[in-house]
Coordinates of C-alpha atoms in Angstrom, one line a residue:
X1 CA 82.5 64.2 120.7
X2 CA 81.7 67.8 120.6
X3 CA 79.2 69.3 123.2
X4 CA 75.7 68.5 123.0
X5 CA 73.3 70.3 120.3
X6 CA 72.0 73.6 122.9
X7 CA 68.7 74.6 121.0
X8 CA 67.4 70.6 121.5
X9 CA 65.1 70.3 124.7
X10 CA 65.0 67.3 127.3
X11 CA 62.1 66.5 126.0
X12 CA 63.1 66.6 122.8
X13 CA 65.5 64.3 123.8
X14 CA 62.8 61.9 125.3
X15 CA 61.1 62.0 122.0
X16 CA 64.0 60.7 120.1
X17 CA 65.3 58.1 122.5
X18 CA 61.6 56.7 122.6
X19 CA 61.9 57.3 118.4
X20 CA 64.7 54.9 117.7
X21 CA 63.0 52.2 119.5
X22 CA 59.4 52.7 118.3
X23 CA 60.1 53.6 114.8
X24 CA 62.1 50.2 114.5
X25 CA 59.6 48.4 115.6
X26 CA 57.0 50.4 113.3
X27 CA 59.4 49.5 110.3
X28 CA 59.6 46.3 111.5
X29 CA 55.6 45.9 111.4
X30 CA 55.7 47.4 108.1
X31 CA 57.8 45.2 106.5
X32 CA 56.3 42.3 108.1
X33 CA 53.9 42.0 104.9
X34 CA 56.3 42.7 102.4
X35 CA 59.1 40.0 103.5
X36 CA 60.8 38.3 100.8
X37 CA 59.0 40.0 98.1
X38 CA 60.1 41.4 95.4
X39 CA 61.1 45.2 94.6
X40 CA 57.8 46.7 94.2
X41 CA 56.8 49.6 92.4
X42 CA 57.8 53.2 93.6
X43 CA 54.5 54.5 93.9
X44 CA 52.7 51.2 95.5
X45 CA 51.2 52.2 99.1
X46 CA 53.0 50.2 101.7
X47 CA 51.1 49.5 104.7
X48 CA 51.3 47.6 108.2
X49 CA 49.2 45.0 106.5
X50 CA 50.5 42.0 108.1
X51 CA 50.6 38.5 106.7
X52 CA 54.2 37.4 104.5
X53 CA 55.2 34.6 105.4
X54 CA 54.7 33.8 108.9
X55 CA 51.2 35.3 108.5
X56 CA 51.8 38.5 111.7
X57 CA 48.9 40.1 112.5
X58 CA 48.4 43.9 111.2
X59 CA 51.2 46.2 112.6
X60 CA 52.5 43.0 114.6
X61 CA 56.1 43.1 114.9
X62 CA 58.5 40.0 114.7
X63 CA 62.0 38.6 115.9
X64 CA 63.5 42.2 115.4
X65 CA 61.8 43.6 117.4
X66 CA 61.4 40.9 120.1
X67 CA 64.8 40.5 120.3
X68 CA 65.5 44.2 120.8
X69 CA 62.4 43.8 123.5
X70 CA 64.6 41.7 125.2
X71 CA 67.6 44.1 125.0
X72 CA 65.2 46.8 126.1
X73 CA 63.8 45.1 129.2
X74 CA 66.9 44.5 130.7
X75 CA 67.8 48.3 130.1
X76 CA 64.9 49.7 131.6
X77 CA 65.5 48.1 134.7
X78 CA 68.6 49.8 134.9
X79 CA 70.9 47.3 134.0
X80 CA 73.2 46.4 131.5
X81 CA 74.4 42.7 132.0
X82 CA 75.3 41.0 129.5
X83 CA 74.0 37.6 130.7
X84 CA 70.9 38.9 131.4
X85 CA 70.1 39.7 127.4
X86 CA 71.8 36.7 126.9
X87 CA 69.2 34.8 129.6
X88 CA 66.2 36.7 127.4
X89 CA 67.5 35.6 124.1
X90 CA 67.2 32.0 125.4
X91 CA 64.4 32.4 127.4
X92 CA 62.6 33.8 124.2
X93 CA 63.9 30.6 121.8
X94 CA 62.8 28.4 124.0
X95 CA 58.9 30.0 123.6
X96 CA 59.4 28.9 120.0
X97 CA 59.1 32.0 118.1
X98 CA 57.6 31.8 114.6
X99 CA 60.6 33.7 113.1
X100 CA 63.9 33.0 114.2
X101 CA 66.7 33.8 111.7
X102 CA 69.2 30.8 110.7
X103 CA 72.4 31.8 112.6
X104 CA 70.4 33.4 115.3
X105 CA 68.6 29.6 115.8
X106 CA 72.0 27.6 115.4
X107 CA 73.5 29.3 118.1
X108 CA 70.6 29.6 120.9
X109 CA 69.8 25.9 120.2
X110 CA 72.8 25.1 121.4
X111 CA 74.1 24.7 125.5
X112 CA 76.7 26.8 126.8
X113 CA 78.2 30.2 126.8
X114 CA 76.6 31.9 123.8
X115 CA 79.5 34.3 123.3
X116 CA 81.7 31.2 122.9
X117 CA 79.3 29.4 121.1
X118 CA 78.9 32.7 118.3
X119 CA 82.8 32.4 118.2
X120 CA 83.0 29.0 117.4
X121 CA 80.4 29.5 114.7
X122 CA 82.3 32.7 113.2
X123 CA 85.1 30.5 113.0
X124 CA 83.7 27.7 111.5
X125 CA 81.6 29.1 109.1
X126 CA 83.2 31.9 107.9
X127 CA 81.1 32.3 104.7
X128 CA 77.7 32.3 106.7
X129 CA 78.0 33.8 110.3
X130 CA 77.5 37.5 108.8
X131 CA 73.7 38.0 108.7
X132 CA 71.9 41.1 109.7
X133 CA 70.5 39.5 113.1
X134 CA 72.1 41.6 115.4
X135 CA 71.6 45.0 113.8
X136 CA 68.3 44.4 113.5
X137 CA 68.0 44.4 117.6
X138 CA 70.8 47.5 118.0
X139 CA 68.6 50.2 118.8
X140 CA 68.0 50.0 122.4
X141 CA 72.2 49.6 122.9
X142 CA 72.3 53.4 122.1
X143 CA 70.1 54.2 125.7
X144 CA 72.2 52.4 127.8
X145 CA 74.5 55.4 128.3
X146 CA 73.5 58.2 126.8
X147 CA 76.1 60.9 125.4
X148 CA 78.7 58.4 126.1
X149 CA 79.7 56.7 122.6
X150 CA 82.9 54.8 124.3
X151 CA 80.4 53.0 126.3
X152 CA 77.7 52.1 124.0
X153 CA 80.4 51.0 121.0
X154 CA 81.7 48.8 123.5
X155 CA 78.0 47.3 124.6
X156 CA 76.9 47.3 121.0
X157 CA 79.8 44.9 120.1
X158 CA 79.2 42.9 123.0
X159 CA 75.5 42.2 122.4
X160 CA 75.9 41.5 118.8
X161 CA 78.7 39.3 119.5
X162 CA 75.9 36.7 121.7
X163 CA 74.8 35.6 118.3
X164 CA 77.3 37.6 115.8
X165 CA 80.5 37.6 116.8
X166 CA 81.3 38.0 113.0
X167 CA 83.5 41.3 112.9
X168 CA 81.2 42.8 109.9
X169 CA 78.4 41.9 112.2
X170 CA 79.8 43.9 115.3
X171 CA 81.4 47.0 113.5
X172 CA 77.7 47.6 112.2
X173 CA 76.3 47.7 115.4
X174 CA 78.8 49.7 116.7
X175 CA 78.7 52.1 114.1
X176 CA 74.5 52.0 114.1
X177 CA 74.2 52.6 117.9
X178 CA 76.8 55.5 118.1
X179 CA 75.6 57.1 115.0
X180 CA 71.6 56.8 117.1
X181 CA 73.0 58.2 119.9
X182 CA 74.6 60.9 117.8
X183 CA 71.6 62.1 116.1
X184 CA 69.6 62.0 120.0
X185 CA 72.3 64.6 121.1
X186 CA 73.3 66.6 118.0
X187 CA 70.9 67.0 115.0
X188 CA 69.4 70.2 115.1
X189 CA 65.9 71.1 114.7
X190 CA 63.2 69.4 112.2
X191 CA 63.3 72.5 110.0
X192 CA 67.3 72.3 109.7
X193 CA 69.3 70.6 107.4
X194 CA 71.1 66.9 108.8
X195 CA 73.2 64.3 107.3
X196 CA 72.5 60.8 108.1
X197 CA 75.7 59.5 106.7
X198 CA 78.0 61.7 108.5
X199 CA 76.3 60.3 112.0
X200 CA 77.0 57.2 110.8
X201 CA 80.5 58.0 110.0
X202 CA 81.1 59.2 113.8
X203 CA 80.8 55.7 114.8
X204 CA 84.3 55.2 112.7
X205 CA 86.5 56.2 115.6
X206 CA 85.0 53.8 117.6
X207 CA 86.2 50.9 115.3
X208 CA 89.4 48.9 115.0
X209 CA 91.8 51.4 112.8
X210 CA 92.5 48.8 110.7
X211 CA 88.9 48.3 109.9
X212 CA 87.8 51.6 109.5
X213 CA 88.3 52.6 106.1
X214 CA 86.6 49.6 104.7
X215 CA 83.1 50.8 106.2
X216 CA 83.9 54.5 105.2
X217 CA 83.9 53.5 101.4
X218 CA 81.0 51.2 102.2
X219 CA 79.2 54.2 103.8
X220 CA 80.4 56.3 100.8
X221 CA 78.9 54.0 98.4
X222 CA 75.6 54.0 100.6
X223 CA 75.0 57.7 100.9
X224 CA 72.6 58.7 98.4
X225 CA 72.5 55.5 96.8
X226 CA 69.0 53.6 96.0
X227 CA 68.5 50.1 98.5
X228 CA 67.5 48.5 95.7
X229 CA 71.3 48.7 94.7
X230 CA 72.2 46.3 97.9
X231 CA 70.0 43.5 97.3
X232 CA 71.6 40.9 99.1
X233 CA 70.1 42.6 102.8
X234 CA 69.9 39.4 105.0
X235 CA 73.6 40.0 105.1
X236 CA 74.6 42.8 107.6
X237 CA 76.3 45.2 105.2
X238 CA 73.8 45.2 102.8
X239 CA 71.3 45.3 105.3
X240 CA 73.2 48.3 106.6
X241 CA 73.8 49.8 103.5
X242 CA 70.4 49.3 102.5
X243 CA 69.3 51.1 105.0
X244 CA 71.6 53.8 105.2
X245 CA 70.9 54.4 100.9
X246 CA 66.9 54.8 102.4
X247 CA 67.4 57.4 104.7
X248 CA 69.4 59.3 102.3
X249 CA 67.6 59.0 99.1
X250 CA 64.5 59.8 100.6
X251 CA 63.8 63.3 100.0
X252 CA 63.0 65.3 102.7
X253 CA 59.8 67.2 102.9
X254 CA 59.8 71.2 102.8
X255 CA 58.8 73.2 106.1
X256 CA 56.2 71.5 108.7
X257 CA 56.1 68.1 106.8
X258 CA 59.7 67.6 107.5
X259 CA 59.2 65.0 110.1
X260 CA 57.2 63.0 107.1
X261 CA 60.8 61.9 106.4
X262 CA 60.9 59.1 108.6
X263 CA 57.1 57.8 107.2
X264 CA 58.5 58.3 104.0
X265 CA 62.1 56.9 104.0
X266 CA 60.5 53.8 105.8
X267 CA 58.5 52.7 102.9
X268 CA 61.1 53.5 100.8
X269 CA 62.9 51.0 102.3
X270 CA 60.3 47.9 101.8
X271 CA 59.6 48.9 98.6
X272 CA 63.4 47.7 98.1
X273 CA 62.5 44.1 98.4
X274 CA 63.8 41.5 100.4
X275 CA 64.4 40.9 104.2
X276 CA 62.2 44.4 104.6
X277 CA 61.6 44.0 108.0
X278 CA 64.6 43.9 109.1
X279 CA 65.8 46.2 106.6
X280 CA 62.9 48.8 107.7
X281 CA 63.5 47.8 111.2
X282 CA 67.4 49.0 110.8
X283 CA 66.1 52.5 109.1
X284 CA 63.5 53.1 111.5
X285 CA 66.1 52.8 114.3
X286 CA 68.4 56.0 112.6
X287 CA 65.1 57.7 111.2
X288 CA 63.3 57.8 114.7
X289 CA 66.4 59.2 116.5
X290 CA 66.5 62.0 114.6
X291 CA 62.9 62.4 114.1
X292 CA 61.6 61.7 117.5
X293 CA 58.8 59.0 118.5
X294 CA 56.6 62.1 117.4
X295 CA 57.5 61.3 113.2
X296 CA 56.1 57.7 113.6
X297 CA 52.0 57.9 112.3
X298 CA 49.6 57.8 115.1
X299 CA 48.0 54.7 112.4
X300 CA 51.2 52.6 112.9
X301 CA 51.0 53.2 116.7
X302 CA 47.8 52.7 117.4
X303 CA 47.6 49.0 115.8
X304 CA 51.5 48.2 116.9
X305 CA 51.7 45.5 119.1
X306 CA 54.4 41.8 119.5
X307 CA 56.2 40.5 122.9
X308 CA 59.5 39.8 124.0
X309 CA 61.4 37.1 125.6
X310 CA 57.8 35.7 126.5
X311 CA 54.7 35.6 124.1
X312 CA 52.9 36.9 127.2
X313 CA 51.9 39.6 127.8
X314 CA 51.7 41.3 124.3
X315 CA 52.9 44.5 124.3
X316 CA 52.1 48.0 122.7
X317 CA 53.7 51.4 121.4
X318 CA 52.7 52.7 124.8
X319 CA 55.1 49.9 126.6
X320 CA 57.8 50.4 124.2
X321 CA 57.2 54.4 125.3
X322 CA 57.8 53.5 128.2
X323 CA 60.4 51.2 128.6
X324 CA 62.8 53.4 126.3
X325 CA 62.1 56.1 129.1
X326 CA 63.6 54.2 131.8
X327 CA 66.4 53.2 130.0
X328 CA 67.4 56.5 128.9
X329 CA 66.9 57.4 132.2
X330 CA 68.9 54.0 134.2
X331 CA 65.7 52.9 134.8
X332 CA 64.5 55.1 137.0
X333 CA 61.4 57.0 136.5
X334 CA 60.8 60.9 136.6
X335 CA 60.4 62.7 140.7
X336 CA 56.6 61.9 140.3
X337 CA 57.2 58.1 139.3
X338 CA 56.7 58.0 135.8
X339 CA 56.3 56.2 133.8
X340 CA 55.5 53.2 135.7
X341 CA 53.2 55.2 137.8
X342 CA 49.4 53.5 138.2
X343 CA 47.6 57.1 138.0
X344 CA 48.9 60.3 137.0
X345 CA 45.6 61.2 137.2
X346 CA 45.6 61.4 140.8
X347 CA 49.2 63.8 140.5
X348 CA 47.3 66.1 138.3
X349 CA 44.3 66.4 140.7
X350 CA 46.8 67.5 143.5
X351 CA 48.3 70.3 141.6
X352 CA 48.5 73.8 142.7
X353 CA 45.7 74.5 140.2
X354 CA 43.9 71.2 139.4
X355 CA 41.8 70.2 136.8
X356 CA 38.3 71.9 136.4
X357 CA 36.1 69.1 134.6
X358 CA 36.0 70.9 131.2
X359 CA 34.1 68.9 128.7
X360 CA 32.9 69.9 125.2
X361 CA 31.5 67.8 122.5
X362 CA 31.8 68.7 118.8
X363 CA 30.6 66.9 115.7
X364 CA 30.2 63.8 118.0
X365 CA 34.1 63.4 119.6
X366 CA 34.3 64.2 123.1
X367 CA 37.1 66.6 124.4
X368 CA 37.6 67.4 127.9
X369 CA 40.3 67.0 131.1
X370 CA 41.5 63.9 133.1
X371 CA 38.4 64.9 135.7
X372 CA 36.3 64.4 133.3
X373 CA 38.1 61.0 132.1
X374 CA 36.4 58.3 134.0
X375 CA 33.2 60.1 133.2
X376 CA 33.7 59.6 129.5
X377 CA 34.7 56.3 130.2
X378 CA 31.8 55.0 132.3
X379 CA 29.4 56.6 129.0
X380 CA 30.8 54.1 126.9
X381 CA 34.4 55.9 125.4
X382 CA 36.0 53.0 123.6
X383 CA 38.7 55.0 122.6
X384 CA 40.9 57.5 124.3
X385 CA 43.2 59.9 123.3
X386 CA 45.7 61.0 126.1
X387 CA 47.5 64.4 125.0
X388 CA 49.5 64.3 128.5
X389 CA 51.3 61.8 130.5
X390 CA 49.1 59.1 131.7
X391 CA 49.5 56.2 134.5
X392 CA 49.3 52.1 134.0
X393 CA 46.1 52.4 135.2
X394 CA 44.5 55.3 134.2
X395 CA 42.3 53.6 131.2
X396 CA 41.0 50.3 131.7
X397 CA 42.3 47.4 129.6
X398 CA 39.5 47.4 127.1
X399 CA 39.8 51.0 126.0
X400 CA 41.9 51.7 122.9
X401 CA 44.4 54.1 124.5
X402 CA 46.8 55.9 122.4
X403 CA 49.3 58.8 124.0
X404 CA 50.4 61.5 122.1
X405 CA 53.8 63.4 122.9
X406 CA 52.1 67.1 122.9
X407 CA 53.9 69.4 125.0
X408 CA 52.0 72.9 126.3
X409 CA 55.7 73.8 127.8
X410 CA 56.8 75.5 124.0
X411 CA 57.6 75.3 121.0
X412 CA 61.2 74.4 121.6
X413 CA 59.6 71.1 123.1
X414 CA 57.8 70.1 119.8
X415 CA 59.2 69.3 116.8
X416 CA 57.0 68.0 114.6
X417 CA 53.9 70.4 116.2
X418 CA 52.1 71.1 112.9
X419 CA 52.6 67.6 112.0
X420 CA 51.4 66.0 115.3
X421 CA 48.7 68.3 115.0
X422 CA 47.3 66.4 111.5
X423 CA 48.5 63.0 112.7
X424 CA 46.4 63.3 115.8
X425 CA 43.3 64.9 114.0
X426 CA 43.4 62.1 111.5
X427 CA 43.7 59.6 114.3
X428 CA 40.2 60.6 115.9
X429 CA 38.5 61.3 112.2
X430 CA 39.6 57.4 111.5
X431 CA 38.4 56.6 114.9
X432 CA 35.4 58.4 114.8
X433 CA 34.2 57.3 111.3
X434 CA 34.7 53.8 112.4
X435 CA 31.6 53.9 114.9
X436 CA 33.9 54.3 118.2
X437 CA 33.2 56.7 120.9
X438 CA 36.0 59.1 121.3
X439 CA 37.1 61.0 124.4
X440 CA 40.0 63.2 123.7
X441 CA 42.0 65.1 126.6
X442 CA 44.8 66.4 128.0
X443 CA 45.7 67.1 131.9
X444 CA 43.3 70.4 131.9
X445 CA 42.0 70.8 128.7
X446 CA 43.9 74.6 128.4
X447 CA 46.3 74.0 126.0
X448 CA 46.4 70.8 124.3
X449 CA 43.1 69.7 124.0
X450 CA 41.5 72.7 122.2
X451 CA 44.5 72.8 120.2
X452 CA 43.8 69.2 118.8
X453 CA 40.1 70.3 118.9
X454 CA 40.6 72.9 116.2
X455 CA 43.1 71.2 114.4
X456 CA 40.2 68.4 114.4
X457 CA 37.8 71.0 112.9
X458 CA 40.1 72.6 110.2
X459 CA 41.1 69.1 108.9
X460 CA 37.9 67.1 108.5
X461 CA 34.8 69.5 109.2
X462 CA 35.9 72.7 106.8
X463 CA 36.3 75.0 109.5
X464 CA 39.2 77.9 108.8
X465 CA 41.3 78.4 111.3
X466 CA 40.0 81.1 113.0
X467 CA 36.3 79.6 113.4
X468 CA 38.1 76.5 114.7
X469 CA 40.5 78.2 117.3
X470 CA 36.6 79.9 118.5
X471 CA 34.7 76.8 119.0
X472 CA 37.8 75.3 120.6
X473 CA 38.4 78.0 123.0
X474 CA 34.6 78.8 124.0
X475 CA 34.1 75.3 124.5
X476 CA 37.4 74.2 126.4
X477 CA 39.8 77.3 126.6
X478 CA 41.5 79.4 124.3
X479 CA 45.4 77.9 123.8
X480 CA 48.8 79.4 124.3
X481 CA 50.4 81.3 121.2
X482 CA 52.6 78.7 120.0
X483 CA 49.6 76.4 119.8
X484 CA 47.7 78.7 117.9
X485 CA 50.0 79.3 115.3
X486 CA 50.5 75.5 114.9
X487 CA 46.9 75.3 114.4
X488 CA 47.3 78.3 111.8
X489 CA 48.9 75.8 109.8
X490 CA 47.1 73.1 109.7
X491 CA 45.7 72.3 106.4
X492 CA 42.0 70.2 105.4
X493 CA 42.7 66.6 104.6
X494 CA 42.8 65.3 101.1
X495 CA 39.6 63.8 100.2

């Protein structure tokens, strides 16, 4: 594998490690609705909706995604045993989930090894032991060793091969978690060309060499194909080519909107009928590597929720967040103990130049700095929106918390700024208009926060940008160039 792509940050990085995780499970959510519908028309709005057939709560995700929660879990503690998935996979059946695909159910019902009890299965049913079950759950195999392919091929194969130890089955994962891994490392910036075929096609090396031309004409035939052409998705190759033919016929947007891909290419790939979730779960995994957490709407995150090996405790986009951290990472948390940490509030109040308390209030939304957090809470804030790192603690239970992945450190470190920017703005507009009090801030209010302020302003009050950068900085602070410009082009919402 060449050297790693120069011009992409760390935190870039972060943001697409965290992106094939979240966006899978935001596909998965999105499909939920739709499953085992019919193609639908190309210009029908495809939500989060919930409902289908196991009737999921809105942007509630489903075995996919709790099965990759239970790859995930063991990850983020550092570890990559094998019996330990295997111990959540059971330990998951056994809760009685609602959804539980048919292979996936004959082989955990069953006492013994799973790895020899997939085999046996293979074996004796060789016409039905290649379903998409295990690519559905790939993408947190990619953050188990980051930068090292060899590695992850090999884990990828292993994990599929507790319920799939078809060959089809494995060679998908493999190819699926080198080619996320790929696209964390290598693909360049948002506003660059990328091809999501040719990271698949890396993966290749890592197969059989008998095997390997069969999946490069199968990839071939994908790659700018329609998914409605590989109907037959609960089995893994249409499911993978299914997924691969979304992400490549999806159009990507021109300039700022780039990052629109991954919303785009996801809906795409429900409107293709069938098993969507898992189908949009699969896609989300390759779109949100490339795209970073970042891509995924603030409206899918903000109502995305499901559990993992055990129904309890239910668990959020912020979890997710943070668990794909620690993974990444060999489950260790950054030098100040996050994520993970109970208060990052009390680090930023210890910094060589601490927060000052600045609080503004414009058009009824509340902006100001993690002094003036608990503040804002205690008056009644039913939502908060964290523009900075934030502990476990930090905002009590029954306060809709959303975190958004602005950086004050550069340009460099945000991809998708003019896009974030909107996604963000809209966020507190929808939160706003729906009667809930709104406290929006970052760790000092200097950078972020009036940034989001006038971003706010421009979209959804008719303020041009230079009216909205003055409110914002006479009532917080003025923002860092980078900021500004991204605020430059931010555009008013549709009506």
């Amino acid at each position: 594998m060449s050297d790693v792509n120069p011009t992409i940050s760390d935190r870039v990085v972060s943001d697409r490690h965290v992106g094939a995780v979240l966006a899978a499970a935001a596909g998965d959510a999105l499909g939920a609705g739709y499953e085992f519908g019919p193609p639908l028309p190309a210009d029908e709005p495809v939500h989060p909706r919930g409902g289908g057939s196991f009737n999921w709560a809105p942007g509630e995700w489903t075995d996919d995604t709790q099965m990759a929660a239970c790859i995930l879990s063991v990850l983020a503690d550092g570890s990559t045993d094998i019996d330990s998935i295997a111990a959540n996979f059971r330990t998951w059946y056994q809760h009685g989930p609602a959804d539980v695909g048919i292979q996936t159910s004959t082989v955990l019902s069953q006492a013994g090894d799973l790895r020899s009890i997939a085999a046996e299965h293979a074996r004796a049913h060789p016409s039905h032991s290649a379903g998409n079950g295990s690519l559905m759950r790939t993408a947190p195999v990619a953050l188990a060793a980051p930068g090292q392919p060899d590695v992850i091929a090999q884990l990828a194969a292993e994990i599929s091969a507790l319920t799939h130890a078809d060959l089809s089955c494995q060679d998908a994962c493999v190819l699926w978690s080198v080619a996320i891994d790929h696209q964390v490392h290598h693909a360049p910036r948002s506003d660059q060309p990328w091809s999501f075929a040719d990271a698949v096609r890396v993966g290749l090396e890592y197969l059989p060499a008998d095997r390997r031309d069969e999946w490069a004409v199968l990839i071939h035939r994908a790659d700018g194909a329609s998914p409605r052409e590989f109907p037959k998705n609960g089995w893994v190759v249409h499911a993978f080519q299914a997924a691969l033919a979304a992400a490549t016929s999806t159009p990507v947007p021109p300039g700022p909107d780039a990052g629109r891909h991954l919303q785009l290419t996801l809906e795409h790939a429900v409107r293709a009928g069938g098993d969507t979730d898992t189908v949009a779960a699969i896609t989300g995994a390759l779109l949100g590597s490339r795209w970073g957490a970042t891509a995924v709407p603030a409206a899918w995150q903000r109502i995305l929720h499901g559990h993992a090996a055990d129904p309890t405790p239910v668990l959020t986009a912020i979890d997710l967040d943070s668990q794909a951290r620690l993974a990444a990472n060999g489950g260790r948390p950054d030098p100040n103990g996050w994520p993970g940490r109970p208060s990052m509030v009390d680090h930023y109040r210890q910094l060589p130049r601490p927060p000052q308390g600045r609080d503004a209030e414009f058009h009824g939304v509340r902006f100001g700095d993690t002094v003036t957090l608990d503040a804002a809470i205690a008056d009644g804030a039913q939502t908060v929106v964290s523009l900075c790192r934030m502990g476990t603690d930090d905002v009590p239970s029954h306060v809709e918390h959303h975190v958004v992945g602005l950086h004050d450190t550069g340009h460099s470190d945000n991809p998708n700024l003019t896009l974030l920017l909107e996604d963000v703005a809209d966020h507190i507009q929808d939160a706003h208009l729906s009667g809930r009090s709104t406290y929006v801030h970052c760790v000092a209010a200097e950078n972020r926060t009036p940034s989001v302020a006038a971003a706010w302003l421009i979209r959804h009050h008719g303020y041009d940008a230079d009216n909205a950068l003055a409110v914002a900085g006479r009532g917080l602070n003025p923002p860092q160039s980078f900021l500004v410009d991204g605020v430059r082009s931010v555009r008013p919402a549709e009506d």
